Structures are given as C-alpha cells and as structure tokens.
Short mmCIF file of C-alpha atoms in Angstrom, two decimals:
data_model
loop_
_atom_site.label_atom_id
_atom_site.label_comp_id
_atom_site.label_asym_id
_atom_site.label_seq_id
_atom_site.Cartn_x
_atom_site.Cartn_y
_atom_site.Cartn_z
CA UNK A 1 -0.43 -0.77 -0.24
CA UNK A 2 3.13 2.72 0.99
CA UNK A 3 4.30 2.50 -3.15
CA UNK A 4 1.06 2.98 -4.59
CA UNK A 5 0.74 6.29 -2.88
CA UNK A 6 1.41 9.22 -5.68
CA UNK A 7 3.16 12.44 -2.92
CA UNK A 8 0.93 14.61 -0.87
CA UNK A 9 -2.07 15.18 -3.02
CA UNK A 10 -2.21 12.03 -3.72
CA UNK A 11 -5.60 11.00 -1.54
CA UNK A 12 -4.53 7.82 0.11
CA UNK A 13 -0.94 9.25 0.79
CA UNK A 14 0.43 8.26 4.02
CA UNK A 15 2.43 10.46 6.04
CA UNK A 16 4.59 8.09 6.83
CA UNK A 17 5.29 3.62 7.42
CA UNK A 18 3.60 4.60 11.59
CA UNK A 19 0.24 6.82 9.99
CA UNK A 20 -0.13 4.39 7.30
CA UNK A 21 -0.61 0.84 9.48
CA UNK A 22 -2.68 3.72 12.10
CA UNK A 23 -5.85 4.26 9.10
CA UNK A 24 -5.78 0.94 7.03
CA UNK A 25 -6.60 -1.07 11.27
CA UNK A 26 -9.28 2.13 11.83
CA UNK A 27 -10.89 2.29 8.09
CA UNK A 28 -10.39 -1.27 7.30
CA UNK A 29 -9.12 -3.25 10.98
CA UNK A 30 -7.04 -5.78 12.14
CA UNK A 31 -7.99 -8.47 8.98
CA UNK A 32 -7.24 -5.07 6.35
CA UNK A 33 -3.51 -5.72 7.13
CA UNK A 34 -3.60 -9.23 5.39
CA UNK A 35 -5.39 -8.60 2.45
CA UNK A 36 -3.82 -10.66 -0.14
CA UNK A 37 -2.33 -13.47 1.09
CA UNK A 38 -3.49 -16.00 0.14
CA UNK A 39 -2.10 -15.14 -3.43
CA UNK A 40 1.73 -15.40 -1.59
CA UNK A 41 0.55 -18.36 0.58
CA UNK A 42 -0.15 -20.52 -3.00
CA UNK A 43 3.07 -18.84 -4.71
CA UNK A 44 5.84 -19.90 -1.49
CA UNK A 45 6.47 -23.29 -2.04
CA UNK A 46 6.89 -24.01 -6.61
CA UNK A 47 8.60 -20.21 -5.63
CA UNK A 48 11.47 -21.63 -3.28
CA UNK A 49 11.23 -25.39 -5.45
CA UNK A 50 12.16 -22.55 -8.43
CA UNK A 51 14.38 -20.50 -7.16
CA UNK A 52 16.81 -23.23 -5.66
CA UNK A 53 16.30 -25.59 -8.00
CA UNK A 54 17.14 -23.73 -11.28
CA UNK A 55 20.33 -21.82 -9.20
CA UNK A 56 21.83 -24.89 -9.22
CA UNK A 57 20.63 -25.65 -12.54
CA UNK A 58 22.18 -22.27 -13.82
CA UNK A 59 25.00 -22.86 -11.36
CA UNK A 60 25.69 -26.39 -13.66
CA UNK A 61 25.94 -25.05 -16.65
CA UNK A 62 28.22 -22.41 -16.17
CA UNK A 63 30.68 -25.03 -15.28
CA UNK A 64 31.12 -25.26 -18.63
CA UNK A 65 32.11 -21.88 -18.77
CA UNK A 66 35.16 -19.82 -17.38
CA UNK A 67 33.80 -17.19 -15.36
CA UNK A 68 35.05 -17.12 -12.30
CA UNK A 69 32.64 -18.49 -9.15
CA UNK A 70 31.84 -15.24 -7.55
CA UNK A 71 30.66 -14.15 -10.41
CA UNK A 72 29.15 -17.31 -11.89
CA UNK A 73 27.38 -17.25 -8.62
CA UNK A 74 25.69 -14.04 -9.23
CA UNK A 75 24.69 -14.71 -12.92
CA UNK A 76 23.24 -18.56 -11.49
CA UNK A 77 21.48 -16.23 -8.76
CA UNK A 78 19.77 -14.03 -11.69
CA UNK A 79 18.97 -16.73 -14.21
CA UNK A 80 17.08 -18.49 -11.29
CA UNK A 81 15.43 -15.00 -10.51
CA UNK A 82 14.26 -14.38 -13.85
CA UNK A 83 13.25 -18.03 -13.37
CA UNK A 84 10.96 -17.86 -10.53
CA UNK A 85 9.73 -14.65 -11.56
CA UNK A 86 7.92 -15.73 -14.41
CA UNK A 87 6.23 -18.33 -11.91
CA UNK A 88 5.77 -15.30 -9.05
CA UNK A 89 4.13 -12.53 -11.05
CA UNK A 90 0.65 -13.63 -11.83
CA UNK A 91 0.06 -14.62 -8.14
CA UNK A 92 1.96 -10.42 -7.26
CA UNK A 93 -1.48 -9.45 -9.46
CA UNK A 94 -3.72 -10.44 -7.63
CA UNK A 95 -2.11 -9.93 -4.86
CA UNK A 96 -1.41 -6.65 -5.45
CA UNK A 97 -5.09 -5.54 -6.76
CA UNK A 98 -7.04 -6.82 -3.74
CA UNK A 99 -3.76 -4.91 -1.30
CA UNK A 100 -5.23 -1.92 -2.86
CA UNK A 101 -8.69 -2.28 -2.76
CA UNK A 102 -10.11 -0.39 0.72
CA UNK A 103 -12.90 -1.99 1.84
CA UNK A 104 -12.52 -3.56 4.42
CA UNK A 105 -11.54 -7.90 4.24
CA UNK A 106 -15.33 -9.10 3.81
CA UNK A 107 -16.90 -6.69 1.15
CA UNK A 108 -13.79 -7.84 -1.31
CA UNK A 109 -13.60 -10.76 -3.61
CA UNK A 110 -11.80 -13.77 -2.74
CA UNK A 111 -8.55 -14.41 -4.57
CA UNK A 112 -10.15 -16.66 -7.24
CA UNK A 113 -12.57 -14.49 -8.00
CA UNK A 114 -9.84 -11.43 -8.12
CA UNK A 115 -8.25 -13.58 -10.78
CA UNK A 116 -10.94 -14.35 -12.92
CA UNK A 117 -11.91 -10.35 -12.96
CA UNK A 118 -8.08 -9.83 -13.82
CA UNK A 119 -8.26 -12.24 -17.02
CA UNK A 120 -12.20 -11.03 -17.59
CA UNK A 121 -11.29 -7.85 -18.32
CA UNK A 122 -7.26 -8.18 -19.15
CA UNK A 123 -6.82 -11.39 -20.23
CA UNK A 124 -3.41 -13.62 -19.17
CA UNK A 125 -1.47 -11.28 -21.16
CA UNK A 126 0.75 -8.14 -20.29
CA UNK A 127 -2.65 -6.07 -19.78
CA UNK A 128 -3.96 -9.08 -17.20
CA UNK A 129 -2.55 -11.55 -14.63
CA UNK A 130 1.12 -10.92 -16.53
CA UNK A 131 1.02 -6.98 -16.31
CA UNK A 132 4.11 -5.40 -15.05
CA UNK A 133 5.70 -8.56 -16.04
CA UNK A 134 9.02 -6.55 -16.69
CA UNK A 135 9.04 -4.96 -13.06
CA UNK A 136 8.98 -8.22 -11.47
CA UNK A 137 11.67 -9.60 -13.55
CA UNK A 138 13.81 -7.14 -12.30
CA UNK A 139 12.84 -7.35 -8.33
CA UNK A 140 13.51 -10.87 -7.82
CA UNK A 141 16.05 -11.01 -10.97
CA UNK A 142 18.24 -7.86 -9.26
CA UNK A 143 17.59 -9.41 -5.51
CA UNK A 144 19.18 -12.99 -6.46
CA UNK A 145 22.12 -11.75 -8.27
CA UNK A 146 22.20 -9.26 -5.48
CA UNK A 147 21.82 -11.72 -2.64
CA UNK A 148 22.98 -15.20 -4.30
CA UNK A 149 26.46 -14.03 -5.61
CA UNK A 150 27.50 -11.82 -2.36
CA UNK A 151 26.62 -14.43 0.35
CA UNK A 152 28.81 -16.99 -1.20
CA UNK A 153 31.13 -15.03 -1.90
CA UNK A 154 32.04 -13.49 1.49
CA UNK A 155 30.80 -17.05 2.42
CA UNK A 156 33.82 -18.87 1.02
CA UNK A 157 36.07 -15.54 2.08
CA UNK A 158 35.16 -16.07 6.21
CA UNK A 159 36.50 -18.28 7.91
CA UNK A 160 34.06 -21.60 8.89
CA UNK A 161 34.07 -21.85 12.65
CA UNK A 162 34.36 -24.71 15.07
CA UNK A 163 31.61 -24.34 17.46
CA UNK A 164 28.11 -24.96 16.25
CA UNK A 165 26.27 -21.69 17.54
CA UNK A 166 29.26 -19.13 16.00
CA UNK A 167 29.08 -21.02 12.99
CA UNK A 168 25.49 -20.53 12.93
CA UNK A 169 25.99 -16.91 13.63
CA UNK A 170 28.47 -16.56 10.78
CA UNK A 171 25.87 -17.71 8.57
CA UNK A 172 23.04 -15.82 10.00
CA UNK A 173 24.81 -12.78 9.57
CA UNK A 174 25.55 -13.56 5.85
CA UNK A 175 22.31 -14.11 4.80
CA UNK A 176 20.80 -10.84 7.13
CA UNK A 177 23.79 -8.74 5.40
CA UNK A 178 23.05 -10.14 1.79
CA UNK A 179 19.02 -9.47 2.05
CA UNK A 180 19.60 -6.60 3.35
CA UNK A 181 22.38 -4.84 0.76
CA UNK A 182 19.24 -6.39 -2.44
CA UNK A 183 16.28 -5.20 -0.89
CA UNK A 184 18.22 -1.69 -1.40
CA UNK A 185 19.29 -2.38 -4.55
CA UNK A 186 15.66 -4.04 -5.56
CA UNK A 187 13.65 -1.85 -4.55
CA UNK A 188 12.71 0.66 -7.34
CA UNK A 189 11.61 -2.50 -9.33
CA UNK A 190 9.66 -3.51 -6.58
CA UNK A 191 8.14 0.33 -6.65
CA UNK A 192 7.63 0.54 -10.43
CA UNK A 193 5.25 -3.44 -10.27
CA UNK A 194 3.17 -1.93 -7.48
CA UNK A 195 3.15 1.31 -9.49
CA UNK A 196 1.96 -1.18 -12.39
CA UNK A 197 -0.13 -3.49 -10.63
CA UNK A 198 -1.35 -1.00 -8.59
CA UNK A 199 -4.74 1.25 -9.88
CA UNK A 200 -3.87 4.08 -11.92
CA UNK A 201 -3.92 7.43 -10.41
CA UNK A 202 -6.29 8.75 -13.08
CA UNK A 203 -9.02 5.61 -13.88
CA UNK A 204 -9.52 4.66 -17.54
CA UNK A 205 -5.93 6.30 -18.62
CA UNK A 206 -2.49 3.59 -18.44
CA UNK A 207 0.17 6.46 -17.32
CA UNK A 208 2.50 3.21 -15.36
CA UNK A 209 2.63 1.23 -18.44
CA UNK A 210 6.18 -0.57 -18.37
CA UNK A 211 8.87 -1.08 -15.67
CA UNK A 212 11.64 1.85 -16.49
CA UNK A 213 9.31 4.18 -18.00
CA UNK A 214 8.05 3.68 -14.70
CA UNK A 215 11.18 4.34 -12.43
CA UNK A 216 11.40 7.30 -14.58
CA UNK A 217 7.87 9.41 -13.97
CA UNK A 218 8.13 8.43 -10.61
CA UNK A 219 12.00 9.58 -9.73
CA UNK A 220 10.51 13.29 -12.13
CA UNK A 221 8.46 13.77 -10.19
CA UNK A 222 8.54 12.49 -6.53
CA UNK A 223 12.57 12.13 -6.85
#
C-alpha cells in the first residue's frame, strides 16, 4: 500500500509507515493487514522450489564456461530470479489488486474471484494476469543476483567456525547483510511493479505502463 501512493497530493497519501498502519487499522480493521495473503501463500512453495532448483541448474551450466566463481554465483542467481519471476508474477498481480482495495476485508472479492475478474477484463497477457512482468523480472532477478553473489562470495571468504553456535551466527549474519543489500538495490523495481499492477491515478488512463518508464516517471515527479 505504501508504494502506490503518489506524493502528498494523493488523497490516499500516508504521512509515514506508522500512519499507514494506523489508517489501515482504523478504516479496514485488523484483517486489512492480511489482504492478498492467499496468493503469496499459494506461490511460496513453487517459488522456493524454482528459486533453488534453477539456481543449482544454472550453476552447473556455468561450470562449462570459464567464469570466476564469484561471478558464476551472481549470474546463476540472476537466472534463477528471472525464472522465479515468471512463476510468481500472476500471483503478485492478484495480491497487489487485493491489497490496494480499500474496502473492508469482508467486502472485497476472494483471491479466485479477483483472478477471474482480472482475466476477464485483461486476459492472461501483459494487460491482465501478467501485468508488470518486466518489473517483476527486475525485482527477482536483481535480488537473487545480489543475494546469491554476495552470500556465497562472503561465505567462502570468512573462515568456518568450529563452534556450531558461532557458525550459525556467521551464516545468519552473512544472510542478513546479503538480504539487506539486495533489498536496497532491487526496491526501485518493486515500486515500479506496485505502480504498474496497482490502480492507475486516473481511471481509464494508463500512466504506469513499462518498468523503466515508470521508474523515470516516479523519479521525475517524486525524486
């Protein structure tokens, strides 16, 4: 919800993250925070399976190419992210549509009804269930590239600790830093994805159409 607002002139603008939480709770109740929960739950298992399976497959394929190990991990991560995005994107379209609906939880359609409505009005292509695919490709591709590239490179540099507790903290710390850096780098793609998949500012007019054009518009208008 926070990503789709379009500056202070937007009537649905939130002053801060805390204000966003308070407003949603007051207007939509506790269940307002769980709008669109079913699509990511349904997508989670195939998403994880695709992410790690394809990462290993791309890594094997890159073994035939003379790439430095660090670069190979990053490229394999990019490939796994792009593949993952194709699987996840239809679920994301349904999720964002449900989350931007400001009716109460009980008044909004179910995930399956919402998916049917999207297909009916926009089809299965880039105007319907696969709207914003390019931005989703960027979001997952960049995240996995940075995450896997950073994680495995740093993990191989820092020595393994014989103490299992310290070894856990080592891996946890590397994973935490990897995820944080990857999120910071990929967030512009996530904002673009939300703008494209969410409601347009003027009904009937498409302002946010493509990934990089949306990024340029957001940068120009909002910094």
